[in-house]
Amino acid sequence: MEGASFGAGRAGAAIDPVDFLKQPQTLLRVTTWIFSIVVFGSIVNECYVNKDSQHPELLCIFNENESACSYGIAVGVIAFFGCIFFFVLDLHFQQISSVKDRKRAVLLDLGFSGFLAFLWFVAFCFLANQWQRTTLTRGFAQGADAARAAITFSFFSIIIWVVLALRALQRYRLGTDMSLFATEQFGTEPSASYPGYPGGSGVESTETYQSPPFTETLEANPKGYQVPAY
């Protein structure tokens, strides 16, 4: 984008809500926000079940491993609030006038997106591994669909967070266009002259100083004038 600073326009410019919602980055954040709800919602609501009638206590459906359910819930909650935070940051990003603050925001987005991609990768591997080791009983079979949904959307979340990290890296590489923050009185072209600077050839004049016009040398006794005698 021409005249952009870290992927955004001129600071203080008006924001069109419709255009903002249509941006790929906004759509990706909303999508991964929904995926995080599906993951931790499925685990909390349907992945704690009774193994059978002889075991009334609730057990984690992923091979009865409480750590698997706890980890999936934790990553889903972190992604949920992270999406909200960066959604608000994207909304107000164009209002940030400082180049350094914009740079910090983009680096924060890059680091967080990469970190979440790693967490979702671990979650997918962990949940899938524990699900393979799970012995399905009548009680566990009731939550099988929820377990599969958590694993599936964990995998999709990896892809989306990787894409968000790559987009943040692209924004960082765009760098800064300092012309956004220059005053309007300077020319936009590099060859433009400084406003108000007097033009000239640059060669010092060698002409001698001339007396001002309409000035004559005063004589003590002008010709034709006689001093009267008293």
Coordinates of N, CA and C in Angstrom, one line a residue:
M1 N 0.8 -1.2 0.0 CA 0.0 0.0 0.0 C 0.9 1.2 0.0
E2 N 0.7 2.1 -1.0 CA 1.5 3.3 -1.1 C 1.1 4.3 0.0
G3 N 2.2 4.9 0.7 CA 1.9 5.8 1.7 C 1.4 5.1 3.0
A4 N 1.9 3.9 3.2 CA 1.4 3.2 4.4 C 2.5 3.0 5.4
S5 N 2.2 2.9 6.6 CA 3.1 2.7 7.7 C 2.8 1.4 8.4
F6 N 3.6 0.4 8.2 CA 3.3 -0.9 8.8 C 2.0 -1.5 8.4
G7 N 1.6 -1.2 7.1 CA 0.4 -1.8 6.6 C -0.9 -1.0 6.9
A8 N -0.8 0.2 7.5 CA -1.9 1.0 7.7 C -1.7 2.4 7.1
G9 N -2.8 3.1 6.9 CA -2.8 4.4 6.3 C -2.3 5.5 7.2
R10 N -2.6 6.7 6.7 CA -2.2 7.9 7.4 C -2.8 8.0 8.8
A11 N -2.0 8.3 9.8 CA -2.5 8.4 11.2 C -3.6 9.4 11.3
G12 N -4.7 9.0 12.0 CA -5.8 9.9 12.3 C -6.9 9.8 11.2
A13 N -6.7 9.0 10.1 CA -7.6 9.0 9.1 C -8.9 8.2 9.5
A14 N -10.0 8.6 8.9 CA -11.3 8.0 9.3 C -11.3 6.5 9.0
I15 N -12.0 5.7 9.8 CA -12.1 4.2 9.7 C -13.4 3.9 9.2
D16 N -13.5 3.1 8.1 CA -14.7 2.6 7.5 C -15.0 1.3 8.1
P17 N -16.0 1.1 9.0 CA -16.3 -0.2 9.6 C -16.5 -1.3 8.6
V18 N -17.2 -1.0 7.5 CA -17.4 -2.1 6.5 C -16.1 -2.6 5.9
D19 N -15.3 -1.6 5.5 CA -14.0 -2.0 4.9 C -13.1 -2.8 6.0
F20 N -13.2 -2.3 7.2 CA -12.4 -3.0 8.3 C -12.8 -4.4 8.4
L21 N -14.1 -4.7 8.4 CA -14.6 -6.0 8.6 C -14.4 -6.9 7.4
K22 N -14.1 -6.3 6.2 CA -13.9 -7.1 5.0 C -12.4 -7.4 4.9
Q23 N -11.5 -6.8 5.7 CA -10.1 -7.1 5.6 C -9.8 -8.6 5.9
P24 N -8.9 -9.2 5.2 CA -8.5 -10.6 5.4 C -8.1 -10.8 6.9
Q25 N -7.3 -9.9 7.4 CA -6.8 -10.1 8.8 C -8.0 -10.1 9.8
T26 N -9.0 -9.3 9.6 CA -10.1 -9.2 10.5 C -10.9 -10.5 10.4
L27 N -11.1 -11.0 9.1 CA -11.8 -12.3 8.9 C -11.1 -13.5 9.6
L28 N -9.8 -13.4 9.5 CA -9.0 -14.5 10.1 C -9.1 -14.5 11.6
R29 N -9.1 -13.3 12.2 CA -9.2 -13.2 13.7 C -10.6 -13.7 14.1
V30 N -11.6 -13.3 13.4 CA -13.0 -13.7 13.8 C -13.1 -15.3 13.7
T31 N -12.5 -15.8 12.6 CA -12.5 -17.3 12.4 C -11.8 -18.0 13.5
T32 N -10.6 -17.6 13.8 CA -9.9 -18.3 14.9 C -10.5 -18.1 16.3
W33 N -11.2 -17.0 16.4 CA -11.9 -16.7 17.7 C -13.1 -17.7 17.8
I34 N -13.8 -18.0 16.7 CA -14.8 -19.0 16.7 C -14.3 -20.4 17.0
F35 N -13.1 -20.7 16.4 CA -12.5 -22.0 16.5 C -12.1 -22.2 18.0
S36 N -11.6 -21.2 18.7 CA -11.2 -21.3 20.1 C -12.4 -21.6 20.9
I37 N -13.6 -21.0 20.6 CA -14.8 -21.3 21.4 C -15.2 -22.7 21.2
V38 N -15.1 -23.2 19.9 CA -15.5 -24.6 19.7 C -14.6 -25.6 20.4
V39 N -13.3 -25.3 20.5 CA -12.4 -26.2 21.2 C -12.7 -26.3 22.7
F40 N -12.6 -25.1 23.3 CA -12.7 -25.2 24.8 C -14.2 -25.4 25.2
G41 N -15.1 -25.0 24.4 CA -16.5 -25.3 24.7 C -16.8 -26.8 24.6
S42 N -16.3 -27.4 23.6 CA -16.5 -28.9 23.4 C -15.9 -29.7 24.5
I43 N -14.7 -29.3 25.0 CA -14.1 -30.0 26.0 C -14.8 -29.8 27.4
V44 N -15.2 -28.6 27.6 CA -15.8 -28.3 28.9 C -17.2 -28.9 29.0
N45 N -17.9 -28.9 27.9 CA -19.3 -29.3 28.0 C -19.5 -30.8 27.8
E46 N -18.7 -31.5 27.0 CA -19.0 -32.8 26.6 C -17.8 -33.8 26.7
C47 N -16.6 -33.3 27.1 CA -15.5 -34.2 27.2 C -15.2 -34.7 28.6
Y48 N -16.0 -34.3 29.5 CA -16.0 -34.9 30.9 C -17.2 -35.7 31.1
V49 N -17.0 -37.0 31.1 CA -18.2 -38.0 31.1 C -17.9 -39.1 32.1
N50 N -19.0 -39.8 32.4 CA -18.8 -41.0 33.3 C -18.4 -42.2 32.4
K51 N -17.4 -42.9 32.9 CA -16.8 -44.0 32.1 C -17.9 -45.1 32.0
D52 N -18.6 -45.4 33.0 CA -19.7 -46.4 33.0 C -20.5 -46.2 34.2
S53 N -21.5 -47.0 34.4 CA -22.3 -46.9 35.6 C -21.6 -47.2 36.9
Q54 N -20.5 -47.9 36.8 CA -19.8 -48.2 38.1 C -18.9 -47.1 38.5
H55 N -18.6 -46.1 37.6 CA -17.7 -45.0 37.9 C -18.5 -43.7 37.7
P56 N -19.1 -43.2 38.8 CA -20.0 -42.0 38.7 C -19.2 -40.7 38.5
E57 N -17.9 -40.8 38.9 CA -17.1 -39.5 38.8 C -16.9 -39.2 37.3
L58 N -16.7 -37.9 37.1 CA -16.5 -37.4 35.7 C -15.0 -37.5 35.4
L59 N -14.7 -38.1 34.2 CA -13.4 -38.3 33.7 C -13.2 -37.6 32.4
C60 N -11.9 -37.2 32.2 CA -11.6 -36.6 30.8 C -11.6 -37.7 29.8
I61 N -12.3 -37.5 28.7 CA -12.5 -38.5 27.7 C -11.2 -38.8 27.0
F62 N -10.2 -38.0 27.0 CA -8.9 -38.2 26.3 C -8.1 -39.2 27.2
N63 N -8.4 -40.4 27.1 CA -7.6 -41.5 27.8 C -7.6 -41.2 29.3
E64 N -8.6 -40.6 29.8 CA -8.8 -40.3 31.3 C -7.6 -39.4 31.8
N65 N -7.0 -38.7 30.9 CA -5.9 -37.8 31.2 C -6.4 -36.4 31.4
E66 N -6.4 -36.0 32.7 CA -6.9 -34.7 33.0 C -6.0 -33.6 32.4
S67 N -4.8 -33.8 32.2 CA -3.9 -32.8 31.7 C -4.3 -32.5 30.2
A68 N -4.7 -33.5 29.5 CA -5.1 -33.2 28.1 C -6.3 -32.3 28.0
C69 N -7.3 -32.5 28.8 CA -8.5 -31.6 28.8 C -8.1 -30.2 29.3
S70 N -7.3 -30.2 30.4 CA -6.9 -28.9 31.0 C -6.1 -28.1 30.0
Y71 N -5.2 -28.7 29.2 CA -4.4 -28.0 28.3 C -5.2 -27.5 27.1
G72 N -6.1 -28.3 26.6 CA -7.0 -27.9 25.5 C -7.9 -26.7 25.9
I73 N -8.4 -26.7 27.2 CA -9.2 -25.6 27.6 C -8.3 -24.3 27.8
A74 N -7.1 -24.5 28.3 CA -6.2 -23.3 28.6 C -5.9 -22.6 27.3
V75 N -5.5 -23.4 26.3 CA -5.1 -22.8 25.0 C -6.3 -22.2 24.3
G76 N -7.5 -22.8 24.4 CA -8.7 -22.2 23.8 C -9.0 -20.8 24.5
V77 N -8.9 -20.8 25.8 CA -9.2 -19.5 26.5 C -8.2 -18.4 26.2
I78 N -6.9 -18.8 26.1 CA -5.9 -17.8 25.7 C -6.1 -17.3 24.3
A79 N -6.4 -18.2 23.4 CA -6.7 -17.7 22.0 C -8.0 -16.9 22.0
F80 N -9.0 -17.2 22.8 CA -10.2 -16.4 22.8 C -9.9 -15.0 23.2
F81 N -9.3 -14.8 24.3 CA -9.0 -13.4 24.8 C -7.9 -12.7 23.9
G82 N -7.0 -13.5 23.4 CA -6.0 -12.9 22.5 C -6.6 -12.4 21.2
C83 N -7.6 -13.1 20.6 CA -8.3 -12.6 19.4 C -9.0 -11.3 19.7
I84 N -9.7 -11.2 20.9 CA -10.4 -10.0 21.2 C -9.4 -8.8 21.3
F85 N -8.3 -9.0 22.0 CA -7.3 -8.0 22.2 C -6.8 -7.4 20.9
F86 N -6.4 -8.3 20.0 CA -5.8 -7.9 18.7 C -6.9 -7.4 17.8
F87 N -8.1 -7.8 17.9 CA -9.2 -7.3 17.1 C -9.3 -5.8 17.5
V88 N -9.3 -5.5 18.8 CA -9.4 -4.1 19.2 C -8.2 -3.3 18.7
L89 N -7.0 -3.9 18.8 CA -5.8 -3.2 18.4 C -5.8 -2.9 16.9
D90 N -6.3 -3.9 16.1 CA -6.4 -3.6 14.7 C -7.4 -2.5 14.4
L91 N -8.4 -2.4 15.2 CA -9.4 -1.3 15.0 C -8.8 0.0 15.3
H92 N -8.0 0.2 16.3 CA -7.4 1.5 16.6 C -6.0 1.6 16.1
F93 N -5.5 0.7 15.3 CA -4.1 0.8 14.8 C -3.8 2.0 14.0
Q94 N -4.8 2.4 13.2 CA -4.6 3.5 12.3 C -4.6 4.8 13.0
Q95 N -5.1 4.8 14.3 CA -5.1 6.0 15.1 C -3.8 6.3 15.8
I96 N -2.9 5.3 15.7 CA -1.6 5.4 16.4 C -0.7 6.2 15.5
S97 N -0.2 7.4 16.0 CA 0.6 8.3 15.2 C 2.1 8.0 15.3
S98 N 2.5 7.4 16.4 CA 3.9 7.1 16.6 C 4.4 5.9 15.8
V99 N 5.5 6.1 15.1 CA 6.0 5.0 14.3 C 6.5 3.9 15.2
K100 N 7.1 4.3 16.3 CA 7.7 3.3 17.2 C 6.6 2.5 17.9
D101 N 5.4 3.1 18.2 CA 4.3 2.4 18.8 C 3.7 1.4 17.8
R102 N 3.6 1.8 16.5 CA 3.1 0.9 15.5 C 4.1 -0.3 15.3
K103 N 5.3 0.0 15.4 CA 6.3 -1.1 15.3 C 6.2 -2.1 16.4
R104 N 6.0 -1.6 17.6 CA 5.8 -2.5 18.8 C 4.5 -3.3 18.6
A105 N 3.5 -2.7 18.2 CA 2.2 -3.4 18.0 C 2.3 -4.5 17.0
V106 N 3.0 -4.3 15.9 CA 3.2 -5.3 14.9 C 4.1 -6.4 15.4
L107 N 5.1 -6.1 16.1 CA 6.0 -7.1 16.7 C 5.3 -7.9 17.7
L108 N 4.4 -7.3 18.5 CA 3.6 -8.0 19.5 C 2.7 -9.0 18.8
D109 N 2.1 -8.5 17.7 CA 1.2 -9.4 16.9 C 1.9 -10.6 16.3
L110 N 3.1 -10.3 15.8 CA 4.0 -11.4 15.2 C 4.3 -12.4 16.3
G111 N 4.8 -12.0 17.4 CA 5.2 -12.9 18.5 C 4.1 -13.7 19.0
F112 N 2.9 -13.0 19.3 CA 1.8 -13.7 19.9 C 1.2 -14.8 18.9
S113 N 1.1 -14.4 17.6 CA 0.6 -15.3 16.6 C 1.5 -16.5 16.4
G114 N 2.8 -16.3 16.4 CA 3.7 -17.5 16.4 C 3.6 -18.4 17.6
F115 N 3.5 -17.7 18.8 CA 3.4 -18.5 20.0 C 2.1 -19.3 20.0
L116 N 1.0 -18.7 19.6 CA -0.3 -19.4 19.6 C -0.3 -20.6 18.6
A117 N 0.4 -20.3 17.4 CA 0.5 -21.4 16.5 C 1.2 -22.6 17.1
F118 N 2.2 -22.3 17.9 CA 3.0 -23.4 18.5 C 2.1 -24.1 19.6
L119 N 1.4 -23.3 20.4 CA 0.5 -23.9 21.4 C -0.6 -24.8 20.8
W120 N -1.2 -24.4 19.6 CA -2.2 -25.2 19.0 C -1.6 -26.4 18.4
F121 N -0.4 -26.3 17.9 CA 0.3 -27.5 17.4 C 0.5 -28.6 18.5
V122 N 0.9 -28.1 19.7 CA 1.1 -29.0 20.8 C -0.3 -29.6 21.2
A123 N -1.3 -28.7 21.2 CA -2.6 -29.2 21.6 C -3.1 -30.3 20.7
F124 N -3.0 -30.0 19.4 CA -3.4 -31.0 18.4 C -2.7 -32.4 18.6
C125 N -1.4 -32.3 18.7 CA -0.6 -33.6 18.9 C -1.0 -34.3 20.2
F126 N -1.1 -33.5 21.2 CA -1.5 -34.1 22.6 C -2.8 -34.7 22.6
L127 N -3.8 -34.0 22.1 CA -5.2 -34.5 22.1 C -5.3 -35.7 21.1
A128 N -4.7 -35.6 20.0 CA -4.8 -36.7 19.0 C -4.2 -38.0 19.6
N129 N -3.0 -37.8 20.2 CA -2.3 -38.9 20.8 C -3.1 -39.6 21.9
Q130 N -3.7 -38.8 22.8 CA -4.5 -39.3 23.9 C -5.8 -40.0 23.4
W131 N -6.3 -39.4 22.3 CA -7.6 -40.0 21.8 C -7.3 -41.3 21.1
Q132 N -6.2 -41.5 20.5 CA -5.9 -42.8 20.0 C -5.7 -43.9 21.0
R133 N -5.3 -43.5 22.2 CA -5.1 -44.5 23.3 C -6.4 -44.7 24.1
T134 N -7.4 -43.9 23.8 CA -8.7 -44.0 24.6 C -9.5 -45.3 24.2
T135 N -9.9 -46.0 25.3 CA -10.8 -47.1 25.1 C -12.2 -46.7 25.2
L136 N -12.9 -46.8 24.1 CA -14.3 -46.2 24.1 C -15.2 -47.2 24.8
T137 N -15.8 -46.6 25.9 CA -16.9 -47.3 26.6 C -18.2 -46.7 26.2
R138 N -19.3 -47.2 26.8 CA -20.6 -46.6 26.5 C -20.6 -45.2 26.9
G139 N -20.0 -44.8 28.1 CA -20.0 -43.5 28.6 C -19.1 -42.6 27.7
F140 N -17.9 -43.0 27.3 CA -17.0 -42.2 26.5 C -17.6 -42.0 25.1
A141 N -18.3 -43.0 24.6 CA -18.9 -42.9 23.3 C -19.8 -41.7 23.1
Q142 N -20.4 -41.3 24.2 CA -21.3 -40.1 24.2 C -20.6 -38.8 23.8
G143 N -19.3 -38.7 24.2 CA -18.6 -37.5 24.0 C -17.6 -37.6 22.8
A144 N -17.7 -38.7 22.0 CA -16.7 -38.9 21.0 C -16.7 -37.8 19.9
D145 N -17.9 -37.3 19.6 CA -18.0 -36.3 18.5 C -17.4 -35.0 19.0
A146 N -17.6 -34.7 20.3 CA -17.0 -33.5 20.8 C -15.5 -33.6 20.9
A147 N -14.9 -34.7 21.2 CA -13.5 -34.9 21.2 C -12.9 -34.8 19.8
R148 N -13.6 -35.4 18.8 CA -13.1 -35.2 17.5 C -13.2 -33.8 17.0
A149 N -14.2 -33.1 17.4 CA -14.3 -31.7 17.0 C -13.2 -30.8 17.6
A150 N -12.8 -31.1 18.9 CA -11.8 -30.4 19.5 C -10.4 -30.6 18.8
I151 N -10.2 -31.9 18.4 CA -9.0 -32.2 17.7 C -8.9 -31.5 16.3
T152 N -10.1 -31.6 15.6 CA -10.1 -31.0 14.2 C -9.9 -29.5 14.2
F153 N -10.6 -28.8 15.1 CA -10.5 -27.4 15.1 C -9.2 -26.9 15.7
S154 N -8.5 -27.8 16.5 CA -7.2 -27.4 16.9 C -6.2 -27.4 15.7
F155 N -6.4 -28.4 14.8 CA -5.6 -28.4 13.6 C -5.8 -27.2 12.7
F156 N -7.1 -26.8 12.5 CA -7.4 -25.6 11.7 C -6.9 -24.4 12.4
S157 N -6.8 -24.3 13.7 CA -6.3 -23.1 14.4 C -4.8 -23.0 14.1
I158 N -4.1 -24.1 14.0 CA -2.7 -24.0 13.7 C -2.5 -23.2 12.4
I159 N -3.3 -23.6 11.4 CA -3.1 -23.0 10.0 C -3.4 -21.5 10.1
I160 N -4.5 -21.1 10.8 CA -4.9 -19.7 10.8 C -3.9 -18.9 11.6
W161 N -3.4 -19.4 12.7 CA -2.4 -18.6 13.4 C -1.1 -18.5 12.7
V162 N -0.7 -19.5 11.9 CA 0.5 -19.3 11.1 C 0.3 -18.3 10.0
V163 N -0.9 -18.2 9.4 CA -1.2 -17.2 8.4 C -1.2 -15.8 9.0
L164 N -1.7 -15.7 10.2 CA -1.7 -14.4 10.9 C -0.2 -14.0 11.2
A165 N 0.6 -14.9 11.6 CA 2.0 -14.6 11.9 C 2.7 -14.2 10.6
L166 N 2.4 -14.8 9.5 CA 3.0 -14.4 8.2 C 2.6 -13.0 7.8
R167 N 1.3 -12.7 8.0 CA 0.8 -11.4 7.7 C 1.4 -10.3 8.6
A168 N 1.6 -10.6 9.8 CA 2.3 -9.7 10.7 C 3.8 -9.5 10.3
L169 N 4.4 -10.5 9.8 CA 5.8 -10.4 9.3 C 5.8 -9.6 8.1
Q170 N 4.8 -9.7 7.2 CA 4.8 -8.9 6.0 C 4.6 -7.4 6.3
R171 N 3.7 -7.2 7.3 CA 3.5 -5.8 7.7 C 4.8 -5.2 8.3
Y172 N 5.5 -6.0 9.0 CA 6.7 -5.5 9.6 C 7.8 -5.1 8.6
R173 N 7.8 -6.0 7.5 CA 8.8 -5.7 6.4 C 8.4 -4.5 5.6
L174 N 7.2 -4.1 5.6 CA 6.8 -2.9 4.9 C 7.5 -1.7 5.4
G175 N 7.8 -1.7 6.7 CA 8.5 -0.6 7.2 C 7.7 0.6 7.4
T176 N 8.3 1.7 7.3 CA 7.7 3.0 7.6 C 7.9 4.0 6.5
D177 N 6.8 4.6 6.1 CA 6.9 5.7 5.1 C 6.9 7.0 5.9
M178 N 8.0 7.7 6.0 CA 8.1 8.8 6.9 C 7.4 10.0 6.3
S179 N 7.0 10.0 5.0 CA 6.2 11.1 4.4 C 4.9 11.3 5.1
L180 N 4.4 10.2 5.8 CA 3.1 10.3 6.4 C 3.1 11.4 7.5
F181 N 4.3 11.5 8.2 CA 4.4 12.3 9.4 C 5.1 13.6 9.1
A182 N 5.4 13.9 7.8 CA 6.0 15.2 7.5 C 4.9 16.3 7.4
T183 N 5.3 17.5 7.6 CA 4.3 18.6 7.5 C 4.0 18.8 6.0
E184 N 2.8 19.4 5.8 CA 2.3 19.5 4.4 C 3.0 20.7 3.7
Q185 N 3.8 21.5 4.4 CA 4.4 22.6 3.7 C 5.6 22.2 2.9
F186 N 6.2 21.0 3.1 CA 7.3 20.6 2.4 C 6.8 19.9 1.1
G187 N 7.6 19.9 0.1 CA 7.2 19.3 -1.2 C 7.3 17.8 -1.0
T188 N 6.5 17.1 -1.8 CA 6.5 15.7 -1.8 C 7.6 15.1 -2.7
E189 N 8.1 15.9 -3.6 CA 9.1 15.4 -4.5 C 10.5 15.6 -3.9
P190 N 11.5 14.7 -4.0 CA 12.8 14.9 -3.4 C 13.5 16.1 -4.0
S191 N 13.2 16.5 -5.3 CA 13.9 17.6 -5.9 C 13.2 19.0 -5.6
A192 N 12.1 19.0 -4.9 CA 11.4 20.2 -4.6 C 12.2 21.1 -3.8
S193 N 12.1 22.4 -4.1 CA 12.9 23.4 -3.4 C 12.2 23.8 -2.1
Y194 N 13.0 24.2 -1.1 CA 12.4 24.7 0.2 C 11.5 25.9 -0.1
P195 N 10.3 25.8 0.5 CA 9.4 26.9 0.2 C 9.9 28.3 0.8
G196 N 9.8 29.3 -0.1 CA 10.1 30.6 0.3 C 11.6 30.9 0.2
Y197 N 12.4 30.0 -0.3 CA 13.8 30.3 -0.5 C 14.0 31.0 -1.8
P198 N 14.7 32.2 -1.7 CA 14.9 33.0 -2.9 C 15.7 32.3 -4.0
G199 N 15.2 32.3 -5.2 CA 16.0 31.7 -6.3 C 17.1 32.6 -6.8
G200 N 18.1 32.0 -7.4 CA 19.2 32.8 -7.9 C 20.2 31.9 -8.6
S201 N 21.2 32.5 -9.2 CA 22.2 31.7 -9.9 C 23.2 31.2 -9.0
G202 N 23.3 31.7 -7.8 CA 24.3 31.2 -6.9 C 25.6 31.9 -7.0
V203 N 25.8 32.8 -8.0 CA 27.1 33.5 -8.2 C 27.0 34.9 -7.6
E204 N 28.0 35.2 -6.8 CA 28.0 36.4 -6.1 C 28.3 37.6 -7.1
S205 N 27.5 38.6 -7.0 CA 27.7 39.8 -8.0 C 28.9 40.5 -7.7
T206 N 29.6 40.9 -8.8 CA 30.9 41.7 -8.7 C 30.7 43.2 -9.0
E207 N 29.4 43.6 -9.2 CA 29.2 45.0 -9.5 C 29.5 45.9 -8.3
T208 N 30.0 47.1 -8.5 CA 30.3 48.0 -7.4 C 29.0 48.6 -6.9
Y209 N 29.1 49.1 -5.7 CA 27.9 49.7 -5.1 C 27.6 51.1 -5.8
Q210 N 26.4 51.3 -6.1 CA 25.9 52.5 -6.7 C 25.1 53.3 -5.7
S211 N 25.2 54.6 -5.9 CA 24.5 55.5 -5.0 C 23.0 55.4 -5.3
P212 N 22.2 55.7 -4.3 CA 20.8 55.7 -4.5 C 20.3 56.7 -5.5
P213 N 19.2 56.5 -6.2 CA 18.8 57.4 -7.2 C 18.3 58.7 -6.6
F214 N 18.3 59.7 -7.4 CA 17.8 61.1 -7.0 C 18.6 61.7 -5.9
T215 N 19.9 61.2 -5.8 CA 20.8 61.9 -4.8 C 21.9 62.6 -5.6
E216 N 22.2 63.8 -5.2 CA 23.2 64.6 -5.8 C 24.2 65.1 -4.7
T217 N 25.4 65.4 -5.2 CA 26.4 65.9 -4.2 C 26.1 67.4 -4.0
L218 N 26.0 67.7 -2.8 CA 25.7 69.1 -2.4 C 27.0 69.9 -2.5
E219 N 27.0 71.1 -3.2 CA 28.1 71.9 -3.3 C 28.0 73.1 -2.3
A220 N 29.1 73.5 -1.8 CA 29.1 74.6 -0.8 C 28.6 75.9 -1.5
N221 N 29.0 76.2 -2.7 CA 28.6 77.4 -3.5 C 28.1 77.0 -4.8
P222 N 26.9 76.8 -5.0 CA 26.4 76.4 -6.4 C 26.7 77.5 -7.4
K223 N 26.9 77.1 -8.6 CA 27.2 78.0 -9.7 C 26.0 78.9 -9.9
G224 N 26.4 80.2 -10.1 CA 25.4 81.3 -10.4 C 24.7 81.8 -9.1
Y225 N 25.2 81.5 -8.0 CA 24.6 82.0 -6.8 C 25.6 82.8 -6.0
Q226 N 25.2 84.0 -5.7 CA 26.1 84.9 -5.0 C 25.5 85.2 -3.6
V227 N 26.5 85.3 -2.7 CA 26.0 85.6 -1.3 C 25.8 87.0 -1.2
P228 N 24.6 87.4 -0.8 CA 24.3 88.9 -0.6 C 25.1 89.5 0.5
A229 N 25.6 90.8 0.2 CA 26.3 91.5 1.2 C 25.4 92.4 2.0
Y230 N 25.6 92.5 3.2 CA 24.8 93.3 4.1 C 25.6 94.4 4.7

